[in-house]
mmCIF file of C-alpha atoms (C1' of nucleotides) and ligand atoms in Angstrom:
data_model
loop_
_atom_site.group_PDB
_atom_site.id
_atom_site.type_symbol
_atom_site.label_atom_id
_atom_site.label_comp_id
_atom_site.label_asym_id
_atom_site.label_seq_id
_atom_site.Cartn_x
_atom_site.Cartn_y
_atom_site.Cartn_z
ATOM 1 C CA UNK C 1 94.620 103.654 99.697
ATOM 2 C CA UNK C 2 94.165 102.558 95.822
ATOM 3 C CA UNK C 3 91.070 104.471 93.848
ATOM 4 C CA UNK C 4 88.089 102.746 91.953
ATOM 5 C CA UNK C 5 90.934 102.975 88.904
ATOM 6 C CA UNK C 6 93.941 101.901 90.246
ATOM 7 C CA UNK C 7 91.312 98.400 91.680
ATOM 8 C CA UNK C 8 90.250 98.225 88.021
ATOM 9 C CA UNK C 9 93.999 97.990 87.078
ATOM 10 C CA UNK C 10 94.926 95.331 90.252
ATOM 11 C CA UNK C 11 91.827 93.226 89.495
ATOM 12 C CA UNK C 12 92.858 92.584 85.843
ATOM 13 C CA UNK C 13 95.964 92.325 86.134
ATOM 14 C CA UNK C 14 96.005 89.761 88.852
ATOM 15 C CA UNK C 15 93.618 88.583 86.646
ATOM 16 C CA UNK C 16 95.789 88.049 83.696
ATOM 17 C CA UNK C 17 98.727 86.530 85.450
ATOM 18 C CA UNK C 18 95.769 84.113 87.078
ATOM 19 C CA UNK C 19 94.727 82.923 83.986
ATOM 20 C CA UNK C 20 97.687 83.225 81.631
ATOM 21 C CA UNK C 21 100.745 83.706 83.453
ATOM 22 C CA UNK C 22 101.737 87.419 82.094
ATOM 23 C CA UNK C 23 99.879 90.518 82.073
ATOM 24 C CA UNK C 24 100.802 92.756 78.436
ATOM 25 C CA UNK C 25 99.693 95.981 78.589
ATOM 26 C CA UNK C 26 98.840 95.541 75.533
ATOM 27 C CA UNK C 27 96.348 92.927 77.147
ATOM 28 C CA UNK C 28 95.996 95.159 80.224
ATOM 29 C CA UNK C 29 94.555 97.570 77.699
ATOM 30 C CA UNK C 30 92.232 95.467 75.302
ATOM 31 C CA UNK C 31 90.203 94.004 78.894
ATOM 32 C CA UNK C 32 90.321 97.381 80.843
ATOM 33 C CA UNK C 33 89.322 99.225 77.273
ATOM 34 C CA UNK C 34 91.327 101.497 77.273
ATOM 35 C CA UNK C 35 94.591 102.806 75.481
ATOM 36 C CA UNK C 36 97.694 101.132 76.127
ATOM 37 C CA UNK C 37 99.145 104.804 76.963
ATOM 38 C CA UNK C 38 96.600 105.005 79.871
ATOM 39 C CA UNK C 39 97.237 101.326 80.706
ATOM 40 C CA UNK C 40 101.573 102.647 81.062
ATOM 41 C CA UNK C 41 100.828 106.002 83.712
ATOM 42 C CA UNK C 42 98.592 103.461 85.679
ATOM 43 C CA UNK C 43 101.203 100.938 85.549
ATOM 44 C CA UNK C 44 104.069 103.128 86.682
ATOM 45 C CA UNK C 45 101.285 104.732 89.374
ATOM 46 C CA UNK C 46 101.036 100.818 90.790
ATOM 47 C CA UNK C 47 105.059 100.423 90.966
ATOM 48 C CA UNK C 48 105.347 103.884 93.156
ATOM 49 C CA UNK C 49 103.051 103.012 95.445
ATOM 50 C CA UNK C 50 104.449 98.950 95.313
ATOM 51 C CA UNK C 51 101.641 96.851 94.163
ATOM 52 C CA UNK C 52 103.863 95.262 91.370
ATOM 53 C CA UNK C 53 107.816 95.613 90.386
ATOM 54 C CA UNK C 54 107.321 96.904 86.631
ATOM 55 C CA UNK C 55 110.807 97.272 84.723
ATOM 56 C CA UNK C 56 109.813 99.173 80.890
ATOM 57 C CA UNK C 57 109.364 97.149 77.804
ATOM 58 C CA UNK C 58 109.867 93.855 79.670
ATOM 59 C CA UNK C 59 106.896 93.564 82.114
ATOM 60 C CA UNK C 60 105.813 93.062 85.896
ATOM 61 C CA UNK C 61 104.810 91.012 88.191
ATOM 62 C CA UNK C 62 103.112 91.674 91.696
ATOM 63 C CA UNK C 63 104.959 92.078 94.631
ATOM 64 C CA UNK C 64 102.718 90.429 97.964
ATOM 65 C CA UNK C 65 101.643 93.428 98.423
ATOM 66 C CA UNK C 66 99.741 92.872 95.511
ATOM 67 C CA UNK C 67 98.570 89.428 94.881
ATOM 68 C CA UNK C 68 97.077 89.844 97.848
ATOM 69 C CA UNK C 69 94.891 92.680 96.710
ATOM 70 C CA UNK C 70 94.340 91.153 94.012
ATOM 71 C CA UNK C 71 93.237 88.305 94.536
ATOM 72 C CA UNK C 72 90.275 90.110 96.696
ATOM 73 C CA UNK C 73 89.175 91.853 94.286
ATOM 74 C CA UNK C 74 89.068 89.773 92.139
ATOM 75 C CA UNK C 75 86.860 87.683 94.641
ATOM 76 C CA UNK C 76 84.295 90.347 95.375
ATOM 77 C CA UNK C 77 83.863 91.367 91.895
ATOM 78 C CA UNK C 78 82.846 87.538 91.443
ATOM 79 C CA UNK C 79 81.397 87.438 94.761
ATOM 80 C CA UNK C 80 78.854 90.359 92.947
ATOM 81 C CA UNK C 81 77.869 88.897 89.850
ATOM 82 C CA UNK C 82 76.971 85.702 91.366
ATOM 83 C CA UNK C 83 74.775 88.374 93.829
ATOM 84 C CA UNK C 84 73.474 90.113 90.682
ATOM 85 C CA UNK C 85 72.644 86.577 89.403
ATOM 86 C CA UNK C 86 71.126 85.205 92.038
ATOM 87 C CA UNK C 87 68.079 88.083 92.106
ATOM 88 C CA UNK C 88 67.754 88.010 88.298
ATOM 89 C CA UNK C 89 69.265 90.932 86.584
ATOM 90 C CA UNK C 90 69.659 90.164 83.281
ATOM 91 C CA UNK C 91 73.453 89.058 82.010
ATOM 92 C CA UNK C 92 74.023 92.385 79.591
ATOM 93 C CA UNK C 93 73.832 94.826 82.170
ATOM 94 C CA UNK C 94 76.003 92.149 84.940
ATOM 95 C CA UNK C 95 79.310 93.206 84.287
ATOM 96 C CA UNK C 96 79.282 97.227 83.406
ATOM 97 C CA UNK C 97 76.814 97.163 86.795
ATOM 98 C CA UNK C 98 79.288 95.028 88.918
ATOM 99 C CA UNK C 99 82.457 97.315 87.757
ATOM 100 C CA UNK C 100 80.862 100.161 88.605
ATOM 101 C CA UNK C 101 79.628 98.957 92.324
ATOM 102 C CA UNK C 102 82.279 96.790 93.227
ATOM 103 C CA UNK C 103 84.043 99.558 94.771
ATOM 104 C CA UNK C 104 82.346 100.845 96.642
ATOM 105 C CA UNK C 105 81.089 98.609 99.398
ATOM 106 C CA UNK C 106 82.229 98.385 102.537
ATOM 107 C CA UNK C 107 84.035 95.085 103.406
ATOM 108 C CA UNK C 108 81.116 94.895 106.052
ATOM 109 C CA UNK C 109 78.146 94.733 102.613
ATOM 110 C CA UNK C 110 80.870 92.422 101.719
ATOM 111 C CA UNK C 111 80.394 90.274 104.263
ATOM 112 C CA UNK C 112 76.182 90.317 103.529
ATOM 113 C CA UNK C 113 75.883 89.910 100.412
ATOM 114 C CA UNK C 114 77.967 86.567 100.842
ATOM 115 C CA UNK C 115 75.779 85.703 103.736
ATOM 116 C CA UNK C 116 72.681 86.365 101.393
ATOM 117 C CA UNK C 117 73.830 84.294 98.711
ATOM 118 C CA UNK C 118 74.426 81.402 101.136
ATOM 119 C CA UNK C 119 70.802 82.065 102.134
ATOM 120 C CA UNK C 120 69.938 81.414 98.568
ATOM 121 C CA UNK C 121 72.000 78.387 98.469
ATOM 122 C CA UNK C 122 70.971 76.342 101.687
ATOM 123 C CA UNK C 123 67.500 76.055 99.726
ATOM 124 C CA UNK C 124 66.901 76.418 96.458
ATOM 125 C CA UNK C 125 63.064 76.489 96.894
ATOM 126 C CA UNK C 126 64.076 80.654 97.876
ATOM 127 C CA UNK C 127 64.577 81.774 94.223
ATOM 128 C CA UNK C 128 62.152 79.837 93.282
ATOM 129 C CA UNK C 129 59.709 82.479 95.280
ATOM 130 C CA UNK C 130 61.603 85.245 94.771
ATOM 131 C CA UNK C 131 61.192 84.601 90.897
ATOM 132 C CA UNK C 132 57.270 84.777 91.743
ATOM 133 C CA UNK C 133 57.432 87.683 94.145
ATOM 134 C CA UNK C 134 58.920 89.257 90.636
ATOM 135 C CA UNK C 135 56.073 87.189 88.627
ATOM 136 C CA UNK C 136 53.484 89.049 91.200
ATOM 137 C CA UNK C 137 54.650 91.904 91.232
ATOM 138 C CA UNK C 138 54.996 93.103 87.449
ATOM 139 C CA UNK C 139 50.935 90.990 87.032
ATOM 140 C CA UNK C 140 50.484 94.212 88.748
ATOM 141 C CA UNK C 141 51.464 96.115 86.143
ATOM 142 C CA UNK D 1 73.873 112.099 80.622
ATOM 143 C CA UNK D 2 74.325 112.827 84.916
ATOM 144 C CA UNK D 3 77.883 112.201 86.051
ATOM 145 C CA UNK D 4 77.712 110.188 89.932
ATOM 146 C CA UNK D 5 79.031 114.191 91.402
ATOM 147 C CA UNK D 6 75.469 116.174 89.100
ATOM 148 C CA UNK D 7 73.462 113.239 90.711
ATOM 149 C CA UNK D 8 74.679 113.722 94.158
ATOM 150 C CA UNK D 9 73.055 117.324 93.924
ATOM 151 C CA UNK D 10 70.532 117.605 92.518
ATOM 152 C CA UNK D 11 69.198 114.315 95.293
ATOM 153 C CA UNK D 12 70.209 115.959 97.798
ATOM 154 C CA UNK D 13 67.846 119.504 95.982
ATOM 155 C CA UNK D 14 64.607 118.380 95.622
ATOM 156 C CA UNK D 15 65.074 116.698 99.456
ATOM 157 C CA UNK D 16 65.949 119.407 100.641
ATOM 158 C CA UNK D 17 63.021 121.237 98.707
ATOM 159 C CA UNK D 18 60.654 118.048 99.512
ATOM 160 C CA UNK D 19 61.742 118.504 103.673
ATOM 161 C CA UNK D 20 62.348 122.487 103.553
ATOM 162 C CA UNK D 21 60.437 124.270 100.595
ATOM 163 C CA UNK D 22 64.264 125.515 99.610
ATOM 164 C CA UNK D 23 67.094 124.622 98.739
ATOM 165 C CA UNK D 24 70.278 128.123 99.892
ATOM 166 C CA UNK D 25 73.669 126.654 98.990
ATOM 167 C CA UNK D 26 74.854 126.658 102.366
ATOM 168 C CA UNK D 27 72.465 123.531 103.162
ATOM 169 C CA UNK D 28 73.394 121.799 98.981
ATOM 170 C CA UNK D 29 77.243 122.065 100.770
ATOM 171 C CA UNK D 30 76.631 121.214 104.648
ATOM 172 C CA UNK D 31 74.533 118.146 103.156
ATOM 173 C CA UNK D 32 77.385 117.052 100.984
ATOM 174 C CA UNK D 33 80.553 117.890 102.956
ATOM 175 C CA UNK D 34 81.696 120.486 100.539
ATOM 176 C CA UNK D 35 82.872 123.811 100.394
ATOM 177 C CA UNK D 36 79.992 126.271 99.060
ATOM 178 C CA UNK D 37 82.380 127.671 95.971
ATOM 179 C CA UNK D 38 81.998 123.727 94.587
ATOM 180 C CA UNK D 39 78.280 124.242 95.128
ATOM 181 C CA UNK D 40 78.010 127.049 92.840
ATOM 182 C CA UNK D 41 79.840 125.955 90.309
ATOM 183 C CA UNK D 42 77.748 122.307 90.516
ATOM 184 C CA UNK D 43 75.027 124.288 90.498
ATOM 185 C CA UNK D 44 75.639 126.583 87.329
ATOM 186 C CA UNK D 45 75.758 123.461 85.605
ATOM 187 C CA UNK D 46 72.539 121.888 86.494
ATOM 188 C CA UNK D 47 71.365 125.114 85.347
ATOM 189 C CA UNK D 48 73.068 124.575 81.793
ATOM 190 C CA UNK D 49 71.791 120.842 81.297
ATOM 191 C CA UNK D 50 68.153 122.164 82.445
ATOM 192 C CA UNK D 51 67.907 120.473 85.391
ATOM 193 C CA UNK D 52 67.333 123.636 87.154
ATOM 194 C CA UNK D 53 67.038 127.162 87.065
ATOM 195 C CA UNK D 54 68.923 129.662 89.013
ATOM 196 C CA UNK D 55 69.712 133.011 89.657
ATOM 197 C CA UNK D 56 73.226 134.354 91.450
ATOM 198 C CA UNK D 57 71.897 135.290 94.386
ATOM 199 C CA UNK D 58 68.866 134.361 95.351
ATOM 200 C CA UNK D 59 67.638 131.056 94.740
ATOM 201 C CA UNK D 60 66.660 128.453 92.039
ATOM 202 C CA UNK D 61 63.428 126.107 91.557
ATOM 203 C CA UNK D 62 63.783 122.500 89.890
ATOM 204 C CA UNK D 63 62.895 122.202 85.950
ATOM 205 C CA UNK D 64 59.943 119.417 85.303
ATOM 206 C CA UNK D 65 63.471 117.413 84.344
ATOM 207 C CA UNK D 66 64.504 117.742 87.884
ATOM 208 C CA UNK D 67 62.212 117.351 89.336
ATOM 209 C CA UNK D 68 61.556 113.943 87.357
ATOM 210 C CA UNK D 69 64.720 112.932 88.393
ATOM 211 C CA UNK D 70 65.739 113.803 91.863
ATOM 212 C CA UNK D 71 62.732 112.348 92.741
ATOM 213 C CA UNK D 72 63.920 108.946 91.259
ATOM 214 C CA UNK D 73 67.759 109.543 92.426
ATOM 215 C CA UNK D 74 65.679 110.325 96.684
ATOM 216 C CA UNK D 75 63.674 106.794 95.400
ATOM 217 C CA UNK D 76 66.872 104.323 94.579
ATOM 218 C CA UNK D 77 68.926 106.107 97.320
ATOM 219 C CA UNK D 78 66.572 105.211 100.361
ATOM 220 C CA UNK D 79 65.166 102.024 98.399
ATOM 221 C CA UNK D 80 69.065 100.827 98.442
ATOM 222 C CA UNK D 81 69.534 101.707 102.556
ATOM 223 C CA UNK D 82 66.497 99.377 103.408
ATOM 224 C CA UNK D 83 67.830 97.033 101.129
ATOM 225 C CA UNK D 84 71.399 97.100 103.271
ATOM 226 C CA UNK D 85 69.556 97.036 106.260
ATOM 227 C CA UNK D 86 67.443 94.268 105.789
ATOM 228 C CA UNK D 87 70.284 91.793 104.422
ATOM 229 C CA UNK D 88 72.063 93.404 108.317
ATOM 230 C CA UNK D 89 74.426 95.838 107.164
ATOM 231 C CA UNK D 90 75.951 98.421 110.492
ATOM 232 C CA UNK D 91 74.102 101.435 110.477
ATOM 233 C CA UNK D 92 77.905 103.247 110.014
ATOM 234 C CA UNK D 93 78.426 101.940 107.265
ATOM 235 C CA UNK D 94 75.157 102.111 105.374
ATOM 236 C CA UNK D 95 75.185 105.752 104.126
ATOM 237 C CA UNK D 96 78.994 105.286 102.932
ATOM 238 C CA UNK D 97 77.924 102.268 100.921
ATOM 239 C CA UNK D 98 75.040 103.486 99.100
ATOM 240 C CA UNK D 99 76.398 107.073 98.702
ATOM 241 C CA UNK D 100 78.591 105.181 96.596
ATOM 242 C CA UNK D 101 76.957 102.873 94.577
ATOM 243 C CA UNK D 102 74.088 104.970 93.921
ATOM 244 C CA UNK D 103 75.530 106.059 90.586
ATOM 245 C CA UNK D 104 76.733 102.663 89.595
ATOM 246 C CA UNK D 105 73.088 100.592 89.065
ATOM 247 C CA UNK D 106 71.105 100.282 86.105
ATOM 248 C CA UNK D 107 67.742 100.520 86.177
ATOM 249 C CA UNK D 108 66.941 96.165 85.768
ATOM 250 C CA UNK D 109 69.474 96.340 89.245
ATOM 251 C CA UNK D 110 67.486 98.659 90.780
ATOM 252 C CA UNK D 111 64.220 96.661 90.358
ATOM 253 C CA UNK D 112 65.296 92.840 91.197
ATOM 254 C CA UNK D 113 66.168 94.936 94.679
ATOM 255 C CA UNK D 114 63.125 96.465 95.174
ATOM 256 C CA UNK D 115 61.743 92.575 94.145
ATOM 257 C CA UNK D 116 63.960 91.175 97.138
ATOM 258 C CA UNK D 117 63.247 93.782 99.884
ATOM 259 C CA UNK D 118 59.377 93.045 99.036
ATOM 260 C CA UNK D 119 60.245 88.961 99.364
ATOM 261 C CA UNK D 120 61.872 89.888 102.233
ATOM 262 C CA UNK D 121 58.383 92.624 103.652
ATOM 263 C CA UNK D 122 55.948 89.226 102.441
ATOM 264 C CA UNK D 123 57.323 86.935 104.979
ATOM 265 C CA UNK D 124 59.344 88.114 107.893
ATOM 266 C CA UNK D 125 60.279 84.489 108.471
ATOM 267 C CA UNK D 126 62.574 85.425 106.091
ATOM 268 C CA UNK D 127 64.517 87.251 106.892
ATOM 269 C CA UNK D 128 65.420 85.769 110.659
ATOM 270 C CA UNK D 129 66.388 81.876 108.412
ATOM 271 C CA UNK D 130 69.035 84.959 106.540
ATOM 272 C CA UNK D 131 70.214 85.892 110.198
ATOM 273 C CA UNK D 132 70.118 82.064 111.647
ATOM 274 C CA UNK D 133 72.467 81.761 108.405
ATOM 275 C CA UNK D 134 75.241 85.250 109.384
ATOM 276 C CA UNK D 135 75.010 82.714 112.645
ATOM 277 C CA UNK D 136 75.807 79.451 111.466
ATOM 278 C CA UNK D 137 79.024 80.959 108.901
ATOM 279 C CA UNK D 138 79.975 83.614 112.019
ATOM 280 C CA UNK D 139 80.295 80.527 114.345
ATOM 281 C CA UNK D 140 82.098 78.351 112.079
ATOM 282 C CA UNK D 141 85.094 81.255 112.564
ATOM 283 C "C1'" DT H 1 123.822 91.572 61.004
ATOM 284 C "C1'" DA H 2 120.272 95.673 59.585
ATOM 285 C "C1'" DC H 3 116.038 96.632 58.768
ATOM 286 C "C1'" DT H 4 111.130 96.225 59.828
ATOM 287 C "C1'" DT H 5 107.170 96.235 62.901
ATOM 288 C "C1'" DG H 6 104.158 96.206 66.173
ATOM 289 C "C1'" DG H 7 104.579 96.698 71.127
ATOM 290 C "C1'" DC H 8 105.052 100.651 75.149
ATOM 291 C "C1'" DG H 9 106.636 105.055 76.720
ATOM 292 C "C1'" DT H 10 106.512 109.712 76.916
ATOM 293 C "C1'" DA H 11 104.766 114.085 76.605
ATOM 294 C "C1'" DG H 12 101.199 117.638 77.082
ATOM 295 C "C1'" DC H 13 96.139 118.310 76.313
ATOM 296 C "C1'" DC H 14 91.418 118.164 78.592
ATOM 297 C "C1'" DA H 15 87.169 117.020 81.630
ATOM 298 C "C1'" DT H 16 85.634 116.471 86.033
ATOM 299 C "C1'" DT H 17 85.603 118.461 90.910
ATOM 300 C "C1'" DG H 18 87.634 119.145 94.085
ATOM 301 C "C1'" DC H 19 89.770 122.894 96.840
ATOM 302 C "C1'" DT H 20 91.317 128.255 98.283
ATOM 303 C "C1'" DA H 21 91.630 132.988 98.679
ATOM 304 C "C1'" DT H 22 89.359 136.937 97.080
ATOM 305 C "C1'" DA H 23 85.453 139.953 95.293
ATOM 306 C "C1'" DT H 24 80.620 141.015 95.179
ATOM 307 C "C1'" DT H 25 75.806 140.798 96.801
ATOM 308 C "C1'" DT H 26 72.193 141.038 100.123
ATOM 309 C "C1'" DC H 27 70.331 141.360 104.280
ATOM 310 C "C1'" DC H 28 69.885 142.446 108.982
ATOM 311 C "C1'" DC H 29 70.379 145.807 112.074
ATOM 312 C "C1'" DC H 30 70.478 150.181 114.187
ATOM 313 C "C1'" DG M 1 68.975 154.922 104.981
ATOM 314 C "C1'" DG M 2 73.808 152.721 105.467
ATOM 315 C "C1'" DG M 3 77.753 149.684 107.554
ATOM 316 C "C1'" DG M 4 78.952 145.542 108.073
ATOM 317 C "C1'" DA M 5 78.467 141.318 108.888
ATOM 318 C "C1'" DA M 6 77.138 135.953 106.015
ATOM 319 C "C1'" DA M 7 75.848 134.148 102.062
ATOM 320 C "C1'" DT M 8 77.478 133.869 98.007
ATOM 321 C "C1'" DA M 9 80.180 133.463 92.541
ATOM 322 C "C1'" DT M 10 84.568 133.725 90.457
ATOM 323 C "C1'" DA M 11 88.794 132.857 89.394
ATOM 324 C "C1'" DG M 12 92.963 129.940 89.148
ATOM 325 C "C1'" DC M 13 95.304 125.475 91.044
ATOM 326 C "C1'" DA M 14 95.899 120.640 92.158
ATOM 327 C "C1'" DA M 15 94.497 115.688 91.347
ATOM 328 C "C1'" DT M 16 93.254 112.492 88.745
ATOM 329 C "C1'" DG M 17 92.217 109.767 84.397
ATOM 330 C "C1'" DG M 18 91.596 109.797 80.131
ATOM 331 C "C1'" DC M 19 93.037 110.677 75.427
ATOM 332 C "C1'" DT M 20 96.032 112.126 70.961
ATOM 333 C "C1'" DA M 21 100.254 111.903 68.776
ATOM 334 C "C1'" DC M 22 104.768 111.104 68.378
ATOM 335 C "C1'" DG M 23 109.453 109.331 69.693
ATOM 336 C "C1'" DC M 24 111.515 104.189 71.755
ATOM 337 C "C1'" DC M 25 112.468 99.128 71.808
ATOM 338 C "C1'" DA M 26 113.117 95.035 70.902
ATOM 339 C "C1'" DA M 27 111.961 90.789 68.340
ATOM 340 C "C1'" DG M 28 111.383 88.628 64.587
ATOM 341 C "C1'" DT M 29 112.838 88.460 60.232
ATOM 342 C "C1'" DA M 30 115.144 88.483 55.040
HETATM 343 MN MN1 MN T 1 85.319 97.856 89.008
HETATM 344 MN MN1 MN T 2 86.070 94.944 88.929
HETATM 345 MN MN1 MN T 3 75.749 109.208 95.726
HETATM 346 MN MN1 MN T 4 72.491 109.717 97.366
#
DNA sequence: TACTTGGCGTAGCCATTGCTATATTTCCCC
DNA sequence: GGGGAAATATAGCAATGGCTACGCCAAGTA
């Protein structure tokens, strides 16, 4: 089982490869706001656990296991960002909150949040009504 | 700033005192599924950080700071359980998921989830419609 | 081809939070 | 009041995941 930190690295690596074609230690470090030495250490662990194949100083590629997991993690992250956006959380808080909670939700919960999002997508007036509730609650104080 | 673990202990202690009038090491340990020695250690840290006043072998009381925080933590936990219940997450998953995510949501997000819950409470047919979306999505597979 | 330099790797440290093993205290019962 | 069990405390270890300091590699330039 992957730890939260391992998930963060895998997600980042998947995204970098997806967008730029490769994932370098320094890019991973910058994205996760950690030092390069921390990245090296974690990459070695992810290699040991067969999420990727790593060649010192040269580069890395994701194994099928790593690709599958990486994609799931990226999708999960995006779903949760959409969710928080939909219920009206301020932009500035979204990324940090998602970074934290994404590792702690069962796939059951993820599916239910997906459904909730679809519920609001199918009829945009529902989101309007939600914002009305918000305004009423704010007016009470 | 309290760590996730510190929050778990504080929440538990607050709840025990709220329900039984006192919080003993063994009760805290049982509730959090950790060993008593871990509880002793954490209580000493919470004392040092002025969340509670601890007398070895005798007992503890929450400071005003600890009470205020404890109540907020308990309320937050309950809110999140209600939220997952409302969107249809299976009972068996709720406690564990909440235990994980509760420490990683900004108060902005918490407020928005509160609003969402109020939205569903005000018109129960909304929850019915959510369940209809769920059934439709399930039928697609 | 040799030097330089930026990127990367390693070693060793620290904080956190759990554990086990063992010591100490308290409390209850005789 | 004393003995023993249950509760609690302490010591020391381990895993995780950061960090700093420093050493190494290799791509590019002179
Ligand atoms: Mn994350
Ligand atoms: Mn993420
Ligand atoms: Mn928790
Ligand atoms: Mn909780």
